[in-house]
PDB file of N, CA and C in Angstrom:
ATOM      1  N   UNK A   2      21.326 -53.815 -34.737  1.00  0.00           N
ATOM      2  CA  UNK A   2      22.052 -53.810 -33.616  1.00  0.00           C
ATOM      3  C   UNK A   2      21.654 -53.169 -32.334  1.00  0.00           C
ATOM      4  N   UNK A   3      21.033 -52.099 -32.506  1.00  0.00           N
ATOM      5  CA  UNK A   3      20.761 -51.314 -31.154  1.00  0.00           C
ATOM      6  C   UNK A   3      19.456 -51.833 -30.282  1.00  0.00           C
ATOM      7  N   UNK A   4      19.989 -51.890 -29.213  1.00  0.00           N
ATOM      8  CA  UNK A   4      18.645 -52.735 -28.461  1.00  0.00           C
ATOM      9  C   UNK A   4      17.677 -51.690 -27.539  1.00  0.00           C
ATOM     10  N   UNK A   5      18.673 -50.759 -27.171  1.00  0.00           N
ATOM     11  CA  UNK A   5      18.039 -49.315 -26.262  1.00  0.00           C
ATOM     12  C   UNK A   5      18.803 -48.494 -26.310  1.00  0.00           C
ATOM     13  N   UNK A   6      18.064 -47.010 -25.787  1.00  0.00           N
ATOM     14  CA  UNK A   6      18.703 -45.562 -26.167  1.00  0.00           C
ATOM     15  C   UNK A   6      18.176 -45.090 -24.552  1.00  0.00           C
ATOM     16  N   UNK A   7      19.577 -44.311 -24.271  1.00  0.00           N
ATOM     17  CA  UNK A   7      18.592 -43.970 -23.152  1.00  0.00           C
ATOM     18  C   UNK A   7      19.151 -42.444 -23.167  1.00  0.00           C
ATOM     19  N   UNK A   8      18.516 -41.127 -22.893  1.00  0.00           N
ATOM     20  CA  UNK A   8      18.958 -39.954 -22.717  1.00  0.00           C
ATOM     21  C   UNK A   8      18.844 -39.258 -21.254  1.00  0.00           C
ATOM     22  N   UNK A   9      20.437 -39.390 -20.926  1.00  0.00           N
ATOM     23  CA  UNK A   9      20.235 -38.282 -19.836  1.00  0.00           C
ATOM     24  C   UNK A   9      20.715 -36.930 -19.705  1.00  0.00           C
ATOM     25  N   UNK A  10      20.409 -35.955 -20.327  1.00  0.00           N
ATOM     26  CA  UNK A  10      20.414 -34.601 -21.009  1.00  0.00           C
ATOM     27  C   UNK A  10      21.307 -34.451 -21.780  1.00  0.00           C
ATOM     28  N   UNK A  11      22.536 -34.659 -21.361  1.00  0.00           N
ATOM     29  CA  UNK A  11      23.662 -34.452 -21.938  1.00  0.00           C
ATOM     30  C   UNK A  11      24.622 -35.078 -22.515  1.00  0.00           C
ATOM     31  N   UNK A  12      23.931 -36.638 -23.215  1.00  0.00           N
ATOM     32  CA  UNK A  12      24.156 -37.441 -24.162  1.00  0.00           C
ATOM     33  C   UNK A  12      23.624 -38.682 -24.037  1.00  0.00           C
ATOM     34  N   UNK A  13      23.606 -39.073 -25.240  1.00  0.00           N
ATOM     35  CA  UNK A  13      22.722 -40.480 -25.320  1.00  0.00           C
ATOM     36  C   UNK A  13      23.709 -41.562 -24.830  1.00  0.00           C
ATOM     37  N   UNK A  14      22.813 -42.578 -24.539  1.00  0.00           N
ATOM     38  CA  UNK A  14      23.723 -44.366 -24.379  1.00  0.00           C
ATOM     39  C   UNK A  14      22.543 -45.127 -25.371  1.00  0.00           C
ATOM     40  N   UNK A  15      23.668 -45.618 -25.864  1.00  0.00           N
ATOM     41  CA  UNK A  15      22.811 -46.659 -27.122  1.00  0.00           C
ATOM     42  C   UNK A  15      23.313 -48.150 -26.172  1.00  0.00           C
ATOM     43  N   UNK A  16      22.219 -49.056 -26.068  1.00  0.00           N
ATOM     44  CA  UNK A  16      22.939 -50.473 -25.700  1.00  0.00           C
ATOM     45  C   UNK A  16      22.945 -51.164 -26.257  1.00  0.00           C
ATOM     46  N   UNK A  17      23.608 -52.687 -26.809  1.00  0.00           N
ATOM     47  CA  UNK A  17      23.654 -53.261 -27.795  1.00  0.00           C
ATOM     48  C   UNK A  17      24.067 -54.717 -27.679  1.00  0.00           C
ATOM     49  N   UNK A  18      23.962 -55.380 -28.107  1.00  0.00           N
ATOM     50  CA  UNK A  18      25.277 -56.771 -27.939  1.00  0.00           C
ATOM     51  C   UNK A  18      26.785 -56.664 -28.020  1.00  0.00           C
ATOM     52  N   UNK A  19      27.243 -56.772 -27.376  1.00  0.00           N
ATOM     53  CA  UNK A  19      29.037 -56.666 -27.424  1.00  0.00           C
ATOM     54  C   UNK A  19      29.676 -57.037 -28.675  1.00  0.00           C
ATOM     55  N   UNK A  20      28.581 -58.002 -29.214  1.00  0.00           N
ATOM     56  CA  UNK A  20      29.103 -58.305 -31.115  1.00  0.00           C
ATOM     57  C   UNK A  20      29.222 -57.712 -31.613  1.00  0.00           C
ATOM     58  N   UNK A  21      28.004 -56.561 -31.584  1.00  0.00           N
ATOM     59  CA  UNK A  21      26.790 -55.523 -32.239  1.00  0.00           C
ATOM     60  C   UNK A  21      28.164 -54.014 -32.261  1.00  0.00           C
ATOM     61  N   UNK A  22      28.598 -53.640 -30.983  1.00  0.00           N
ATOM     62  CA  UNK A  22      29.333 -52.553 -30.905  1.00  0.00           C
ATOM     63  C   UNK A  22      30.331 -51.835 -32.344  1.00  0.00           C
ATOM     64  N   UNK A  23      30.737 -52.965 -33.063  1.00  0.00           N
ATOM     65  CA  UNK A  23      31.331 -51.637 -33.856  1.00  0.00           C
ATOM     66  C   UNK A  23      30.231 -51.091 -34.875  1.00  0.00           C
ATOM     67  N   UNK A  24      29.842 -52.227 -35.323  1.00  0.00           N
ATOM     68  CA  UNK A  24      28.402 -51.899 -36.634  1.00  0.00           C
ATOM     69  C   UNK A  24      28.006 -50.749 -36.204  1.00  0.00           C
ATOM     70  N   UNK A  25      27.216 -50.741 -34.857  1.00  0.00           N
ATOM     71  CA  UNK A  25      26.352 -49.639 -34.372  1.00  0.00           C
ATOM     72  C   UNK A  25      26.981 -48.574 -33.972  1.00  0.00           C
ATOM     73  N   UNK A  26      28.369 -48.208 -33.729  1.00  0.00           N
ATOM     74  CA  UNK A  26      29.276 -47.218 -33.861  1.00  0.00           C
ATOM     75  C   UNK A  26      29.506 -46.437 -35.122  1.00  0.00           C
ATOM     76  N   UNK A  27      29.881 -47.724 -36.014  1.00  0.00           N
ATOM     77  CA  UNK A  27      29.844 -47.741 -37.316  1.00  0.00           C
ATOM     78  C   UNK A  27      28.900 -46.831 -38.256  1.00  0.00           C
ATOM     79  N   UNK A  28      27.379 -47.222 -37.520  1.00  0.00           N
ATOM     80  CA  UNK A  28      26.370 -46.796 -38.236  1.00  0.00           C
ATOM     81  C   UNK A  28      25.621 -45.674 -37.594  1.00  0.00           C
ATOM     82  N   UNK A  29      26.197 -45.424 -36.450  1.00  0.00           N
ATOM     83  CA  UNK A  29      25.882 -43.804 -35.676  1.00  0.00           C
ATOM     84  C   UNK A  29      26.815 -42.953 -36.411  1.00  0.00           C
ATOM     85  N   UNK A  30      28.225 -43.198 -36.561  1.00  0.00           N
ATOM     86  CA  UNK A  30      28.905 -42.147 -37.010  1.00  0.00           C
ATOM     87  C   UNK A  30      28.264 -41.939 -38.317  1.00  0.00           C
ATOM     88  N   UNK A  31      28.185 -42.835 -39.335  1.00  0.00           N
ATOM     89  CA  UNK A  31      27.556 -42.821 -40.443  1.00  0.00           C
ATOM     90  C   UNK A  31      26.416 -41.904 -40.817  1.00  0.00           C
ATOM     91  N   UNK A  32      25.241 -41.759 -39.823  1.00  0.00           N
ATOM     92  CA  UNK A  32      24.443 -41.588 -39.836  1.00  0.00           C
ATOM     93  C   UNK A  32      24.980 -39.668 -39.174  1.00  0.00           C
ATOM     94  N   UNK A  33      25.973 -39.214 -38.898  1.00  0.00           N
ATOM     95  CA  UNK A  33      26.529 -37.873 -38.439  1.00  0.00           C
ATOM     96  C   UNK A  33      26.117 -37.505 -37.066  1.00  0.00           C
ATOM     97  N   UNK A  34      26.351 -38.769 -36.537  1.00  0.00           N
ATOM     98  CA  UNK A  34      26.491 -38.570 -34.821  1.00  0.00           C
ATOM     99  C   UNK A  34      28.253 -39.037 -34.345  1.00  0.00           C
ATOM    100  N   UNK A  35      28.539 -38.157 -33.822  1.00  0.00           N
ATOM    101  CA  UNK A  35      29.570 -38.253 -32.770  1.00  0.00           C
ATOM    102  C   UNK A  35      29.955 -38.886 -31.437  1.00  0.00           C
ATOM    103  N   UNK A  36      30.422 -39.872 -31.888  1.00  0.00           N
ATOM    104  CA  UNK A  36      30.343 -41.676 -30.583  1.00  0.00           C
ATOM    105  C   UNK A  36      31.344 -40.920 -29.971  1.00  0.00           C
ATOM    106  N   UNK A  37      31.556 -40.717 -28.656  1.00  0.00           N
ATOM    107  CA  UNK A  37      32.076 -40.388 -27.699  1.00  0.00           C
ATOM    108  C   UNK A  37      33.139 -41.376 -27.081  1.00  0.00           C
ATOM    109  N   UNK A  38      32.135 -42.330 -26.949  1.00  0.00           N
ATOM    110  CA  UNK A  38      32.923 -43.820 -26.320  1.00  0.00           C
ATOM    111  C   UNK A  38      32.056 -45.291 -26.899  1.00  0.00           C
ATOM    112  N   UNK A  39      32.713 -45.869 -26.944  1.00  0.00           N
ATOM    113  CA  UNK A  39      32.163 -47.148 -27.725  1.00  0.00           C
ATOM    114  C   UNK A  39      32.868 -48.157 -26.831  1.00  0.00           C
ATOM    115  N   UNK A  40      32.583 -48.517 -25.389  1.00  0.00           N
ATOM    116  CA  UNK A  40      33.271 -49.593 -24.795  1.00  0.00           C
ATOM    117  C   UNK A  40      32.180 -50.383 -23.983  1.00  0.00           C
ATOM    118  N   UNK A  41      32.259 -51.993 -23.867  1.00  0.00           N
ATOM    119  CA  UNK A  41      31.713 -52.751 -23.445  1.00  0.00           C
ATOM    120  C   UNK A  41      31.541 -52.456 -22.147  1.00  0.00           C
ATOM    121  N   UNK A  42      30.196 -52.678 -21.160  1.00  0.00           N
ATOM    122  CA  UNK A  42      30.105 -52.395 -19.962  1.00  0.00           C
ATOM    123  C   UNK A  42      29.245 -53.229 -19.551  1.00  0.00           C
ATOM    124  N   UNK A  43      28.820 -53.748 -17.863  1.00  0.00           N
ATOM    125  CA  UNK A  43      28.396 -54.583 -17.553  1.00  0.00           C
ATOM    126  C   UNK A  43      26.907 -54.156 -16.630  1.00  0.00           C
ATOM    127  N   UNK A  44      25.762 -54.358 -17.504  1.00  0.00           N
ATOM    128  CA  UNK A  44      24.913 -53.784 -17.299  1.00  0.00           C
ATOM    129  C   UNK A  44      23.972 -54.457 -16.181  1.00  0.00           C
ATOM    130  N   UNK A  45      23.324 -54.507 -15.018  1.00  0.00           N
ATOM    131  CA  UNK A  45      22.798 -55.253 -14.533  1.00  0.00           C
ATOM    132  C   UNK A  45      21.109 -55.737 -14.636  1.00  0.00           C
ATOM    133  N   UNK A  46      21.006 -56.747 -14.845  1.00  0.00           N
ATOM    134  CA  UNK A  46      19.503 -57.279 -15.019  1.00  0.00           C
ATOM    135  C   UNK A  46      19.060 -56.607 -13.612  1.00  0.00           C
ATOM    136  N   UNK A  47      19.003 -57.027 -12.532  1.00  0.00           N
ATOM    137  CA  UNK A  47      18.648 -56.479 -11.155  1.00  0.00           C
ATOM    138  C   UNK A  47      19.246 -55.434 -10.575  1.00  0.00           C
ATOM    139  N   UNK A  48      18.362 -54.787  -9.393  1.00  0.00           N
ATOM    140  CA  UNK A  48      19.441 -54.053  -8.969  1.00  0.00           C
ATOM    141  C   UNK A  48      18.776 -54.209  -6.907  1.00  0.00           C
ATOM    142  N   UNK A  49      19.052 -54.106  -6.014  1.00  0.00           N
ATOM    143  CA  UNK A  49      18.814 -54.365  -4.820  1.00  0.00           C
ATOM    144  C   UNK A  49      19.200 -53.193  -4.033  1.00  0.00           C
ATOM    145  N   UNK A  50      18.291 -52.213  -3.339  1.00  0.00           N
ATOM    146  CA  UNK A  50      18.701 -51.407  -2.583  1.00  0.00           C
ATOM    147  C   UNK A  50      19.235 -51.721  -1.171  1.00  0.00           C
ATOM    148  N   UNK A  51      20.210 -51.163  -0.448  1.00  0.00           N
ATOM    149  CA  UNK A  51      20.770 -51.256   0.426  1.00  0.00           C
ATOM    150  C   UNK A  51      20.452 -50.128   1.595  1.00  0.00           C
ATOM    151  N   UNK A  52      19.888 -49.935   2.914  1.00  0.00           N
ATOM    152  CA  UNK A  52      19.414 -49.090   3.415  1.00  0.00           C
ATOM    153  C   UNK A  52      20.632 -48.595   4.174  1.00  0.00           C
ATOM    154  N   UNK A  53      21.101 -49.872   4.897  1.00  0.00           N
ATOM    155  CA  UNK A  53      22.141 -49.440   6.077  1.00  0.00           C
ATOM    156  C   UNK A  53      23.637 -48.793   5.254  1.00  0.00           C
ATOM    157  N   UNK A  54      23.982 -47.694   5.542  1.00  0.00           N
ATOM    158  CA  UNK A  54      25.402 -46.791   4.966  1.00  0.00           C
ATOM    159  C   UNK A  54      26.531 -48.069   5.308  1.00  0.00           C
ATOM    160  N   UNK A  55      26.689 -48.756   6.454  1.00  0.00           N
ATOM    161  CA  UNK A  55      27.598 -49.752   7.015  1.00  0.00           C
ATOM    162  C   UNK A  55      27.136 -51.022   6.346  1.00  0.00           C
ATOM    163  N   UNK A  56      26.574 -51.492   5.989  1.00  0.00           N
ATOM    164  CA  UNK A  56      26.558 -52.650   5.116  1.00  0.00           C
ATOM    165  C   UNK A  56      27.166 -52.415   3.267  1.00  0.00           C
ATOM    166  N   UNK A  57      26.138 -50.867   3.276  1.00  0.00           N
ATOM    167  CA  UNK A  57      26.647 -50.397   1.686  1.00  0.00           C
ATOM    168  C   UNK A  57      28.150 -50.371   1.992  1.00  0.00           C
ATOM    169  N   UNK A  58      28.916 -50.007   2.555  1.00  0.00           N
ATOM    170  CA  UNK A  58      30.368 -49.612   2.766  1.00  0.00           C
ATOM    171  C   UNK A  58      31.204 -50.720   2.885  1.00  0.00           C
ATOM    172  N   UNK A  59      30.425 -52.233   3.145  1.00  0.00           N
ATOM    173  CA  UNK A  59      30.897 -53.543   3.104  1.00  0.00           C
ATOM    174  C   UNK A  59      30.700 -53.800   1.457  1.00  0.00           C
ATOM    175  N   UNK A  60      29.794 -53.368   0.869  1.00  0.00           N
ATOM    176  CA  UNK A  60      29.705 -54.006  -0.142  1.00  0.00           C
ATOM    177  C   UNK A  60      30.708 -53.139  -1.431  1.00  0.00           C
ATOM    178  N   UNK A  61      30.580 -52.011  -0.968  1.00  0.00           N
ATOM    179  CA  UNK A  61      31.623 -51.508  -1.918  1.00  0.00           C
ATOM    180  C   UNK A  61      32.990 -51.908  -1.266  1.00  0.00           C
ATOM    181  N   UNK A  62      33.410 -51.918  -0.596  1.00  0.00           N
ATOM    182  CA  UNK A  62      34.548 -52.626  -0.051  1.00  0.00           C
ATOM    183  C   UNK A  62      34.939 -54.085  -0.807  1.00  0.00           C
ATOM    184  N   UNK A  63      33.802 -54.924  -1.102  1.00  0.00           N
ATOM    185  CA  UNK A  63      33.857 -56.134  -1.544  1.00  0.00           C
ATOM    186  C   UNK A  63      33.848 -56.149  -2.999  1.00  0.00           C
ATOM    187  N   UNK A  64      33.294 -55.008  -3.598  1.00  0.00           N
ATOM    188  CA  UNK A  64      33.046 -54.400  -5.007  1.00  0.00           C
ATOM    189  C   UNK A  64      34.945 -54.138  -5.214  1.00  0.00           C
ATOM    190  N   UNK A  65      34.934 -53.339  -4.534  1.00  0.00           N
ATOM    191  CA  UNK A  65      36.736 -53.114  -5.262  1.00  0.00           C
ATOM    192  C   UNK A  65      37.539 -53.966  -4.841  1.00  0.00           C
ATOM    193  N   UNK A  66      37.530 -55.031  -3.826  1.00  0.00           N
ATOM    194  CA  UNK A  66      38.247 -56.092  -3.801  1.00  0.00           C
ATOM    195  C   UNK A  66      38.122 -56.878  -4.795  1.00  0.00           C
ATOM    196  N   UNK A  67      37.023 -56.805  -5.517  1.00  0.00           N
ATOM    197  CA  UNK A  67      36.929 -57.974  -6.956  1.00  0.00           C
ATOM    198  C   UNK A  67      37.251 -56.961  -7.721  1.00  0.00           C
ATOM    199  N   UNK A  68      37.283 -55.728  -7.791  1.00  0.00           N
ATOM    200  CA  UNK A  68      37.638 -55.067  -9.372  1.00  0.00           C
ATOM    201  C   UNK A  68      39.252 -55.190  -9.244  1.00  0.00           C
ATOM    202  N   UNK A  69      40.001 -55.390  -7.985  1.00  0.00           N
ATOM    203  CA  UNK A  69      41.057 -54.994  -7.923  1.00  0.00           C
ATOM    204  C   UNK A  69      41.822 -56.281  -8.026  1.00  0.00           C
ATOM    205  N   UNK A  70      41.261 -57.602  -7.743  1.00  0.00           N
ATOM    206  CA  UNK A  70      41.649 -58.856  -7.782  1.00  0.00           C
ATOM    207  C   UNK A  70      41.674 -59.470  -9.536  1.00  0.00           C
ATOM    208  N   UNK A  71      40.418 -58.712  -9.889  1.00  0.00           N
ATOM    209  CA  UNK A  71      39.984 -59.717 -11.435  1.00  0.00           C
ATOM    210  C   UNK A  71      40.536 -57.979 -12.466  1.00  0.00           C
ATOM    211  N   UNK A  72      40.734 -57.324 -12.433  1.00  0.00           N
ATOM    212  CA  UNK A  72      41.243 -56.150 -13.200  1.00  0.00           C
ATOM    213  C   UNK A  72      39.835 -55.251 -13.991  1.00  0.00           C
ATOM    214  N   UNK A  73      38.931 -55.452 -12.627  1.00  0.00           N
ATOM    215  CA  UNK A  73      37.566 -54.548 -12.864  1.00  0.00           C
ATOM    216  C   UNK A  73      37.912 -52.772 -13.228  1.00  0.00           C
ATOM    217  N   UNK A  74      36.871 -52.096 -13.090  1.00  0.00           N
ATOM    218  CA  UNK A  74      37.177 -50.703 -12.864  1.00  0.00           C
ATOM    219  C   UNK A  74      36.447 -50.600 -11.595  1.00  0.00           C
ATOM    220  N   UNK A  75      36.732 -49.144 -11.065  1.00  0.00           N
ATOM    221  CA  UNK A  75      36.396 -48.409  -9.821  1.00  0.00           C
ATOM    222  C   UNK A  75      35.165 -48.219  -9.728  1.00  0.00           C
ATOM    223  N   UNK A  76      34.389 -48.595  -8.753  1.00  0.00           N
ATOM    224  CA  UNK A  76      32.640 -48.368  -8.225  1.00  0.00           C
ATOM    225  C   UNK A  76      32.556 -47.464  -8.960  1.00  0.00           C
ATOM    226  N   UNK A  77      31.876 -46.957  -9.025  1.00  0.00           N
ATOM    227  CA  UNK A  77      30.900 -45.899  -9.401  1.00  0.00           C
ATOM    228  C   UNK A  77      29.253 -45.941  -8.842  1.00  0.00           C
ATOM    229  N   UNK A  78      29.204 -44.736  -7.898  1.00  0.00           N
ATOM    230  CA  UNK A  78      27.989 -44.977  -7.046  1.00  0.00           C
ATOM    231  C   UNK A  78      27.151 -44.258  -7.709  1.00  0.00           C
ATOM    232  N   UNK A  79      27.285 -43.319  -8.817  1.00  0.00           N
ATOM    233  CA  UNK A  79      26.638 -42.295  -9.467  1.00  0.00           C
ATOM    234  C   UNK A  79      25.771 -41.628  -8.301  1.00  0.00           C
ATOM    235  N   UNK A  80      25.792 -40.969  -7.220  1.00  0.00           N
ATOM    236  CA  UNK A  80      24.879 -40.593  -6.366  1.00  0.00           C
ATOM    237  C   UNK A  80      24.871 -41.241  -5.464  1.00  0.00           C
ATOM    238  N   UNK A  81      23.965 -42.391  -5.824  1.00  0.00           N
ATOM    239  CA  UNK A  81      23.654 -43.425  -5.278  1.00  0.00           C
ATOM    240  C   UNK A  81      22.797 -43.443  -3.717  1.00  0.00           C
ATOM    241  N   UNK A  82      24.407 -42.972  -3.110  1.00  0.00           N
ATOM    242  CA  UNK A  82      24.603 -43.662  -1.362  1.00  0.00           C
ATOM    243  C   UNK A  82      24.254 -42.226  -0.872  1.00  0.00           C
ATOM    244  N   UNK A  83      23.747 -42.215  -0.007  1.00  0.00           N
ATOM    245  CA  UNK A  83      22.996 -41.029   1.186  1.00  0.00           C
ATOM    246  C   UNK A  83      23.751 -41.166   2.561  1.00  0.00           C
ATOM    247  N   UNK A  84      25.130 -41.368   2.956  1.00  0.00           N
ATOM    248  CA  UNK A  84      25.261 -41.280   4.066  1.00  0.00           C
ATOM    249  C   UNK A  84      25.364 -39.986   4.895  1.00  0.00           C
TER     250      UNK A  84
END
């Protein structure tokens, strides 16, 4: 099931197929690791930097108009934006 692990200090992300998720929950706890969260997320193949702060601020604008229209969750810029 597990396709990648990624560590950023202060806990792992296992990624997987959305099929794959309980097995590999399943078989972390098993194995005497402590799954934190086990929920489907939408990972992106690409990613495109944005220079201008006023265009980024259109696009997150347009980002929570679809999370808020289709029952997304909230941006998350992790850092990200430098304005």
């Amino acid at each position: 099931g597990a396709e990648d692990l990624a560590d950023d200090g202060a806990q792992w992300t296992v990624t997987c197929e959305a099929s794959e998720t309980h097995a590999v929950k399943t078989a972390l706890e098993t194995a005497g690791f402590i799954v934190s969260s086990a929920e489907p997320s939408l990972v992106p193949s690409q990613t495109v930097p944005v220079e201008d702060a006023g265009e980024a601020t259109k696009l997150l604008r347009l980002l929570d108009a679809i999370d808020a229209r289709y029952g997304g969750t909230s941006t998350d810029l992790g850092g990200e934006l430098d304005a």
